[in-house]
Amino acid sequence: MSASNLNLIRNFCIIAHIDHGKSTLADRFLELTGTVSKDKLQSQTLDDMDLERERGITIKSHPVRMNYKAKDGNTYQFNLIDTPGHVDFSYEVSRSLAACEGAILVVDASQGIEAQTLTNIYLAIDGDLTIIPIMNKIDLPSARPDEIRRQISELLGVDADTILSCSAKTGEGMPELLEKVITDVPPPKGQKDAPLKALIFDSKFDSFRGAVAYVRVFDGTLKKGQSIRFFQSGQEYEVDEPGFFRMGRVACKELNAGEVGYAIANIKTLSDINIGDTITTRLGGATEAIPGYKQVKPMVFSGIYPIDKIDYEDLRSALEKLRLNDASISYEPETSTALGFGFRAGFLGLLHMEIVQERLLREFNVNIITTVPNVEYEIHLKNGEILYIDSPAALPSLQEIEHICEPISRVQLITPTDFVGTIMKLCDEKRGKLINMEYLETTRVCLNYHLPLAELIIDFFDRLKSCSKGYASMDYEFFGYQRDNLIKLDILINGSPVDAFSTIIHKDNSYSYGLMITSKLKELIPRQQYEVAIQAAIGNKVIARTNVKAYRKDVTAKCYGGDISRKRKLLEKQKEGKKRMKQIGNVEVPQEAFLAVLSRD
């Protein structure tokens, strides 16, 4: 189909809370439009990572072009982008929305509106997108169609009768939804004769072709052999291959205004390509970039070190390639006395950090170890300076610090009323402050809290799911910095601080945390020929201590009877030997110890 007629193009994405059926809906679209034959169709067809299939979640946005023969006799070009649902991947969603004119909002007919549903709706409204609300999973015995329809109607201010009921699993309501995309989603605006203006909404590294830019062309035409320029980096390249996505890359002669596809231009310098950047022609190009590009702000920071020191360069290369595919990762080199050379990396959340670890191992075969996750603190010094640090090792001495401010997040929790008490107790335990509480309906409550980000990132989500039996959902965003009584807690092994275990923590929680870490390390650090002291300290003050008992040879075994002084003499001699050994001995901290500290259970 020729895409020169903009009226026959529809660019849209699917947004929803995690596990509400986005990927299954995309599977039905692929089947009904004949993009993938039924025998080749599998569950989560667009999710091409093993990790996505294993966990049953979408991690990356996946674009695909489908041709649909409508009831009006025309064949339409559908450019669909399947987006992630987890809060940690909201940056992926925002980039995808920027490439579309419409969004299908999927709400589970048994679960209803959840926290991430609201966030995605606000993102779509900010992007001025047309929203098509649908109720999915109406085939489930637990479905509550009338109740959920009323929820969606009140939230979006639309007529309840216009909300489609469907089942992505059985295919019920799918043909009506495809027709609704044509009638409700506006065709793209753009001029084919204007200077080229294309948005990079994603990218990927290809070992043979270099960096591949995923683009949405707003104006002009992207052709093979064209000289292009990137607005952010100013670098210039020649287009080697434009194309679009089916179930893989399909080369074509050109991409016109309104179309979604990719561009290969032999880009080997990976830092030249930025998600959200604009591509134009080298000569006579556009003078302004496409608005809306924002640098992503990491929330969680952790040290990443190769287990084998000779893998350092491999790790650097892997991070560079991974950053091209996931623009929300930031990293810079750092050194640790305990772990050697590595990188300080920033992530959007703990799940994001976990996924990056898995991808480094699976896709690049790099074995890594990560330090305790931290957030970025605001340090006010006595000389009036303000520092921002994301590693406890970078904290100045206590004598220089006036006070420390920690990042606060605004958290939105949606839960059935039965679990309000236990959730409020959890938030109080995490030093949270209730802002307001509103009833969405008689059985569902929305709680808004201010919570320290450091308390949120470790185990809050897991405990929330446990205390609500899986029914509560959450979403969070950065709110600002707030002063509190924070201190640096060091873990010392035989008097030497291990910087990988250091953390910045609230003074009230320091004793229990220090006791927990020292107890855990006692179980994991192997016994030596001498006693190993494990201490938690604030400055010079030790607040918790455990000892790993020494292996001890029975030197008095050869003494049968006789004077006690003979035995004491042998024990004193052994004691002196162990003392000398301790002075020159190094304690090897096993990898399990670092991993154990990450799970604060």
mmCIF file of N, CA, C and O in Angstrom, residues 391-458:
data_model
loop_
_atom_site.group_PDB
_atom_site.id
_atom_site.type_symbol
_atom_site.label_atom_id
_atom_site.label_comp_id
_atom_site.label_asym_id
_atom_site.label_seq_id
_atom_site.Cartn_x
_atom_site.Cartn_y
_atom_site.Cartn_z
ATOM 1 N N SER A 391 26.714 8.051 45.834
ATOM 2 C CA SER A 391 27.501 6.960 46.410
ATOM 3 C C SER A 391 27.966 7.365 47.805
ATOM 4 O O SER A 391 28.489 8.474 47.983
ATOM 5 N N PRO A 392 27.788 6.505 48.817
ATOM 6 C CA PRO A 392 28.242 6.846 50.167
ATOM 7 C C PRO A 392 29.738 7.139 50.227
ATOM 8 O O PRO A 392 30.195 7.914 51.069
ATOM 9 N N ALA A 393 30.511 6.523 49.310
ATOM 10 C CA ALA A 393 31.964 6.737 49.297
ATOM 11 C C ALA A 393 32.310 8.190 48.982
ATOM 12 O O ALA A 393 33.369 8.688 49.371
ATOM 13 N N ALA A 394 31.403 8.890 48.276
ATOM 14 C CA ALA A 394 31.671 10.285 47.890
ATOM 15 C C ALA A 394 31.252 11.290 48.966
ATOM 16 O O ALA A 394 31.437 12.491 48.796
ATOM 17 N N LEU A 395 30.705 10.803 50.082
ATOM 18 C CA LEU A 395 30.230 11.695 51.140
ATOM 19 C C LEU A 395 31.415 12.371 51.834
ATOM 20 O O LEU A 395 32.351 11.691 52.261
ATOM 21 N N PRO A 396 31.401 13.719 51.971
ATOM 22 C CA PRO A 396 32.505 14.398 52.682
ATOM 23 C C PRO A 396 32.515 14.009 54.162
ATOM 24 O O PRO A 396 31.588 13.363 54.658
ATOM 25 N N SER A 397 33.550 14.438 54.875
ATOM 26 C CA SER A 397 33.651 14.092 56.301
ATOM 27 C C SER A 397 32.550 14.812 57.081
ATOM 28 O O SER A 397 32.064 15.876 56.682
ATOM 29 N N LEU A 398 32.163 14.236 58.218
ATOM 30 C CA LEU A 398 31.062 14.767 59.025
ATOM 31 C C LEU A 398 31.312 16.199 59.487
ATOM 32 O O LEU A 398 30.388 16.983 59.673
ATOM 33 N N GLN A 399 32.617 16.561 59.656
ATOM 34 C CA GLN A 399 32.962 17.907 60.122
ATOM 35 C C GLN A 399 32.607 18.978 59.083
ATOM 36 O O GLN A 399 32.364 20.128 59.426
ATOM 37 N N GLU A 400 32.568 18.596 57.811
ATOM 38 C CA GLU A 400 32.291 19.568 56.733
ATOM 39 C C GLU A 400 30.798 19.727 56.454
ATOM 40 O O GLU A 400 30.377 20.697 55.831
ATOM 41 N N ILE A 401 29.981 18.772 56.930
ATOM 42 C CA ILE A 401 28.558 18.742 56.537
ATOM 43 C C ILE A 401 27.697 19.540 57.510
ATOM 44 O O ILE A 401 27.770 19.357 58.727
ATOM 45 N N GLU A 402 26.847 20.409 56.933
ATOM 46 C CA GLU A 402 25.860 21.144 57.720
ATOM 47 C C GLU A 402 24.636 20.247 57.945
ATOM 48 O O GLU A 402 24.217 20.022 59.068
ATOM 49 N N HIS A 403 24.065 19.730 56.843
ATOM 50 C CA HIS A 403 22.970 18.759 56.928
ATOM 51 C C HIS A 403 22.810 18.037 55.592
ATOM 52 O O HIS A 403 23.348 18.457 54.573
ATOM 53 N N ILE A 404 22.051 16.914 55.622
ATOM 54 C CA ILE A 404 21.827 16.083 54.426
ATOM 55 C C ILE A 404 20.331 16.069 54.117
ATOM 56 O O ILE A 404 19.497 15.899 55.016
ATOM 57 N N CYS A 405 19.990 16.263 52.825
ATOM 58 C CA CYS A 405 18.593 16.163 52.389
ATOM 59 C C CYS A 405 18.432 14.913 51.530
ATOM 60 O O CYS A 405 19.291 14.624 50.690
ATOM 61 N N GLU A 406 17.351 14.181 51.733
ATOM 62 C CA GLU A 406 17.119 12.965 50.954
ATOM 63 C C GLU A 406 15.983 13.174 49.957
ATOM 64 O O GLU A 406 15.094 14.012 50.173
ATOM 65 N N PRO A 407 15.983 12.420 48.836
ATOM 66 C CA PRO A 407 14.906 12.569 47.846
ATOM 67 C C PRO A 407 13.603 11.959 48.361
ATOM 68 O O PRO A 407 13.604 10.884 48.954
ATOM 69 N N ILE A 408 12.516 12.673 48.134
ATOM 70 C CA ILE A 408 11.180 12.222 48.550
ATOM 71 C C ILE A 408 10.372 11.916 47.292
ATOM 72 O O ILE A 408 10.451 12.637 46.295
ATOM 73 N N SER A 409 9.605 10.837 47.322
ATOM 74 C CA SER A 409 8.756 10.486 46.179
ATOM 75 C C SER A 409 7.291 10.633 46.573
ATOM 76 O O SER A 409 6.914 10.416 47.725
ATOM 77 N N ARG A 410 6.503 11.019 45.593
ATOM 78 C CA ARG A 410 5.052 11.064 45.796
ATOM 79 C C ARG A 410 4.512 9.718 45.317
ATOM 80 O O ARG A 410 4.663 9.370 44.143
ATOM 81 N N VAL A 411 3.911 8.967 46.209
ATOM 82 C CA VAL A 411 3.466 7.600 45.901
ATOM 83 C C VAL A 411 1.944 7.548 45.884
ATOM 84 O O VAL A 411 1.289 8.067 46.794
ATOM 85 N N GLN A 412 1.430 6.919 44.842
ATOM 86 C CA GLN A 412 -0.025 6.732 44.732
ATOM 87 C C GLN A 412 -0.322 5.238 44.861
ATOM 88 O O GLN A 412 0.218 4.426 44.110
ATOM 89 N N LEU A 413 -1.136 4.887 45.847
ATOM 90 C CA LEU A 413 -1.462 3.484 46.108
ATOM 91 C C LEU A 413 -2.964 3.288 45.929
ATOM 92 O O LEU A 413 -3.761 4.040 46.498
ATOM 93 N N ILE A 414 -3.336 2.301 45.119
ATOM 94 C CA ILE A 414 -4.761 1.975 44.947
ATOM 95 C C ILE A 414 -4.978 0.569 45.504
ATOM 96 O O ILE A 414 -4.288 -0.379 45.104
ATOM 97 N N THR A 415 -5.916 0.449 46.437
ATOM 98 C CA THR A 415 -6.098 -0.826 47.143
ATOM 99 C C THR A 415 -7.564 -1.053 47.515
ATOM 100 O O THR A 415 -8.306 -0.087 47.721
ATOM 101 N N PRO A 416 -7.973 -2.318 47.619
ATOM 102 C CA PRO A 416 -9.290 -2.601 48.207
ATOM 103 C C PRO A 416 -9.315 -2.126 49.661
ATOM 104 O O PRO A 416 -8.272 -2.130 50.341
ATOM 105 N N THR A 417 -10.475 -1.717 50.147
ATOM 106 C CA THR A 417 -10.582 -1.138 51.500
ATOM 107 C C THR A 417 -10.137 -2.099 52.602
ATOM 108 O O THR A 417 -9.700 -1.670 53.662
ATOM 109 N N ASP A 418 -10.197 -3.418 52.355
ATOM 110 C CA ASP A 418 -9.823 -4.417 53.377
ATOM 111 C C ASP A 418 -8.364 -4.279 53.814
ATOM 112 O O ASP A 418 -8.003 -4.680 54.928
ATOM 113 N N PHE A 419 -7.515 -3.733 52.939
ATOM 114 C CA PHE A 419 -6.074 -3.732 53.230
ATOM 115 C C PHE A 419 -5.530 -2.352 53.590
ATOM 116 O O PHE A 419 -4.323 -2.176 53.704
ATOM 117 N N VAL A 420 -6.413 -1.370 53.780
ATOM 118 C CA VAL A 420 -5.962 -0.002 54.064
ATOM 119 C C VAL A 420 -5.105 0.048 55.336
ATOM 120 O O VAL A 420 -4.044 0.671 55.365
ATOM 121 N N GLY A 421 -5.557 -0.638 56.389
ATOM 122 C CA GLY A 421 -4.838 -0.622 57.671
ATOM 123 C C GLY A 421 -3.414 -1.142 57.563
ATOM 124 O O GLY A 421 -2.468 -0.501 58.038
ATOM 125 N N THR A 422 -3.244 -2.313 56.912
ATOM 126 C CA THR A 422 -1.901 -2.917 56.814
ATOM 127 C C THR A 422 -0.983 -2.078 55.920
ATOM 128 O O THR A 422 0.209 -1.963 56.185
ATOM 129 N N ILE A 423 -1.562 -1.460 54.871
ATOM 130 C CA ILE A 423 -0.741 -0.633 53.969
ATOM 131 C C ILE A 423 -0.302 0.649 54.675
ATOM 132 O O ILE A 423 0.847 1.083 54.543
ATOM 133 N N MET A 424 -1.196 1.242 55.450
ATOM 134 C CA MET A 424 -0.828 2.457 56.195
ATOM 135 C C MET A 424 0.245 2.154 57.238
ATOM 136 O O MET A 424 1.164 2.951 57.461
ATOM 137 N N LYS A 425 0.168 0.970 57.838
ATOM 138 C CA LYS A 425 1.178 0.547 58.816
ATOM 139 C C LYS A 425 2.543 0.393 58.128
ATOM 140 O O LYS A 425 3.579 0.804 58.657
ATOM 141 N N LEU A 426 2.544 -0.200 56.918
ATOM 142 C CA LEU A 426 3.775 -0.363 56.144
ATOM 143 C C LEU A 426 4.376 1.005 55.794
ATOM 144 O O LEU A 426 5.587 1.217 55.933
ATOM 145 N N CYS A 427 3.530 1.940 55.358
ATOM 146 C CA CYS A 427 4.011 3.282 54.987
ATOM 147 C C CYS A 427 4.577 4.029 56.195
ATOM 148 O O CYS A 427 5.577 4.741 56.078
ATOM 149 N N ASP A 428 3.939 3.871 57.359
ATOM 150 C CA ASP A 428 4.454 4.508 58.589
ATOM 151 C C ASP A 428 5.823 3.949 58.948
ATOM 152 O O ASP A 428 6.721 4.677 59.369
ATOM 153 N N GLU A 429 5.946 2.646 58.789
ATOM 154 C CA GLU A 429 7.228 1.970 59.069
ATOM 155 C C GLU A 429 8.333 2.488 58.145
ATOM 156 O O GLU A 429 9.499 2.548 58.523
ATOM 157 N N LYS A 430 7.944 2.872 56.926
ATOM 158 C CA LYS A 430 8.896 3.379 55.926
ATOM 159 C C LYS A 430 9.033 4.906 55.994
ATOM 160 O O LYS A 430 9.469 5.532 55.039
ATOM 161 N N ARG A 431 8.614 5.494 57.102
ATOM 162 C CA ARG A 431 8.713 6.944 57.338
ATOM 163 C C ARG A 431 7.869 7.765 56.366
ATOM 164 O O ARG A 431 8.236 8.855 55.946
ATOM 165 N N GLY A 432 6.735 7.221 55.965
ATOM 166 C CA GLY A 432 5.863 7.908 55.018
ATOM 167 C C GLY A 432 4.926 8.892 55.704
ATOM 168 O O GLY A 432 4.631 8.772 56.888
ATOM 169 N N LYS A 433 4.474 9.904 54.942
ATOM 170 C CA LYS A 433 3.509 10.889 55.450
ATOM 171 C C LYS A 433 2.294 10.882 54.530
ATOM 172 O O LYS A 433 2.422 11.070 53.323
ATOM 173 N N LEU A 434 1.123 10.655 55.106
ATOM 174 C CA LEU A 434 -0.116 10.605 54.330
ATOM 175 C C LEU A 434 -0.498 12.013 53.880
ATOM 176 O O LEU A 434 -0.588 12.934 54.684
ATOM 177 N N ILE A 435 -0.724 12.189 52.560
ATOM 178 C CA ILE A 435 -1.149 13.489 52.025
ATOM 179 C C ILE A 435 -2.671 13.533 51.997
ATOM 180 O O ILE A 435 -3.291 14.426 52.541
ATOM 181 N N ASN A 436 -3.257 12.544 51.324
ATOM 182 C CA ASN A 436 -4.722 12.454 51.328
ATOM 183 C C ASN A 436 -5.165 11.039 51.003
ATOM 184 O O ASN A 436 -4.358 10.202 50.597
ATOM 185 N N MET A 437 -6.454 10.822 51.198
ATOM 186 C CA MET A 437 -7.031 9.493 50.989
ATOM 187 C C MET A 437 -8.410 9.704 50.371
ATOM 188 O O MET A 437 -9.215 10.468 50.896
ATOM 189 N N GLU A 438 -8.637 9.104 49.200
ATOM 190 C CA GLU A 438 -9.932 9.301 48.551
ATOM 191 C C GLU A 438 -10.517 7.960 48.102
ATOM 192 O O GLU A 438 -9.775 7.080 47.658
ATOM 193 N N TYR A 439 -11.823 7.845 48.224
ATOM 194 C CA TYR A 439 -12.516 6.624 47.817
ATOM 195 C C TYR A 439 -12.876 6.731 46.340
ATOM 196 O O TYR A 439 -13.601 7.638 45.935
ATOM 197 N N LEU A 440 -12.355 5.784 45.531
ATOM 198 C CA LEU A 440 -12.714 5.736 44.110
ATOM 199 C C LEU A 440 -14.118 5.154 43.972
ATOM 200 O O LEU A 440 -14.856 5.500 43.067
ATOM 201 N N GLU A 441 -14.445 4.234 44.882
ATOM 202 C CA GLU A 441 -15.781 3.643 44.996
ATOM 203 C C GLU A 441 -15.861 3.051 46.399
ATOM 204 O O GLU A 441 -14.907 3.156 47.171
ATOM 205 N N THR A 442 -16.943 2.430 46.747
ATOM 206 C CA THR A 442 -17.109 1.958 48.136
ATOM 207 C C THR A 442 -16.081 0.912 48.547
ATOM 208 O O THR A 442 -15.778 0.752 49.722
ATOM 209 N N THR A 443 -15.542 0.165 47.577
ATOM 210 C CA THR A 443 -14.609 -0.916 47.930
ATOM 211 C C THR A 443 -13.155 -0.631 47.551
ATOM 212 O O THR A 443 -12.276 -1.453 47.787
ATOM 213 N N ARG A 444 -12.860 0.523 46.943
ATOM 214 C CA ARG A 444 -11.492 0.838 46.512
ATOM 215 C C ARG A 444 -11.066 2.229 46.970
ATOM 216 O O ARG A 444 -11.828 3.180 46.871
ATOM 217 N N VAL A 445 -9.835 2.296 47.477
ATOM 218 C CA VAL A 445 -9.308 3.549 48.036
ATOM 219 C C VAL A 445 -8.021 3.933 47.318
ATOM 220 O O VAL A 445 -7.214 3.063 46.958
ATOM 221 N N CYS A 446 -7.821 5.236 47.119
ATOM 222 C CA CYS A 446 -6.552 5.755 46.586
ATOM 223 C C CYS A 446 -5.848 6.512 47.713
ATOM 224 O O CYS A 446 -6.400 7.477 48.258
ATOM 225 N N LEU A 447 -4.657 6.044 48.094
ATOM 226 C CA LEU A 447 -3.859 6.688 49.144
ATOM 227 C C LEU A 447 -2.692 7.428 48.489
ATOM 228 O O LEU A 447 -1.981 6.862 47.666
ATOM 229 N N ASN A 448 -2.492 8.688 48.854
ATOM 230 C CA ASN A 448 -1.349 9.463 48.366
ATOM 231 C C ASN A 448 -0.400 9.729 49.522
ATOM 232 O O ASN A 448 -0.814 10.278 50.550
ATOM 233 N N TYR A 449 0.846 9.302 49.354
ATOM 234 C CA TYR A 449 1.852 9.418 50.411
ATOM 235 C C TYR A 449 3.091 10.143 49.907
ATOM 236 O O TYR A 449 3.392 10.124 48.705
ATOM 237 N N HIS A 450 3.814 10.765 50.838
ATOM 238 C CA HIS A 450 5.187 11.199 50.587
ATOM 239 C C HIS A 450 6.089 10.190 51.300
ATOM 240 O O HIS A 450 5.993 10.016 52.516
ATOM 241 N N LEU A 451 6.955 9.519 50.520
ATOM 242 C CA LEU A 451 7.832 8.482 51.078
ATOM 243 C C LEU A 451 9.274 8.750 50.665
ATOM 244 O O LEU A 451 9.523 9.110 49.506
ATOM 245 N N PRO A 452 10.242 8.573 51.571
ATOM 246 C CA PRO A 452 11.646 8.679 51.158
ATOM 247 C C PRO A 452 11.950 7.640 50.073
ATOM 248 O O PRO A 452 11.584 6.471 50.201
ATOM 249 N N LEU A 453 12.601 8.089 49.015
ATOM 250 C CA LEU A 453 12.878 7.204 47.886
ATOM 251 C C LEU A 453 13.757 6.025 48.309
ATOM 252 O O LEU A 453 13.605 4.911 47.812
ATOM 253 N N ALA A 454 14.677 6.260 49.252
ATOM 254 C CA ALA A 454 15.573 5.192 49.724
ATOM 255 C C ALA A 454 14.791 4.063 50.380
ATOM 256 O O ALA A 454 15.160 2.890 50.287
ATOM 257 N N GLU A 455 13.684 4.401 51.056
ATOM 258 C CA GLU A 455 12.848 3.383 51.703
ATOM 259 C C GLU A 455 12.017 2.638 50.661
ATOM 260 O O GLU A 455 11.646 1.487 50.841
ATOM 261 N N LEU A 456 11.714 3.323 49.571
ATOM 262 C CA LEU A 456 10.826 2.776 48.545
ATOM 263 C C LEU A 456 11.521 1.738 47.673
ATOM 264 O O LEU A 456 10.922 0.753 47.255
ATOM 265 N N ILE A 457 12.823 1.960 47.389
ATOM 266 C CA ILE A 457 13.475 1.163 46.341
ATOM 267 C C ILE A 457 13.857 -0.256 46.752
ATOM 268 O O ILE A 457 14.042 -1.111 45.900
ATOM 269 N N ILE A 458 14.010 -0.505 48.045
ATOM 270 C CA ILE A 458 14.557 -1.820 48.422
ATOM 271 C C ILE A 458 13.493 -2.918 48.396
ATOM 272 O O ILE A 458 13.526 -3.805 47.570
#
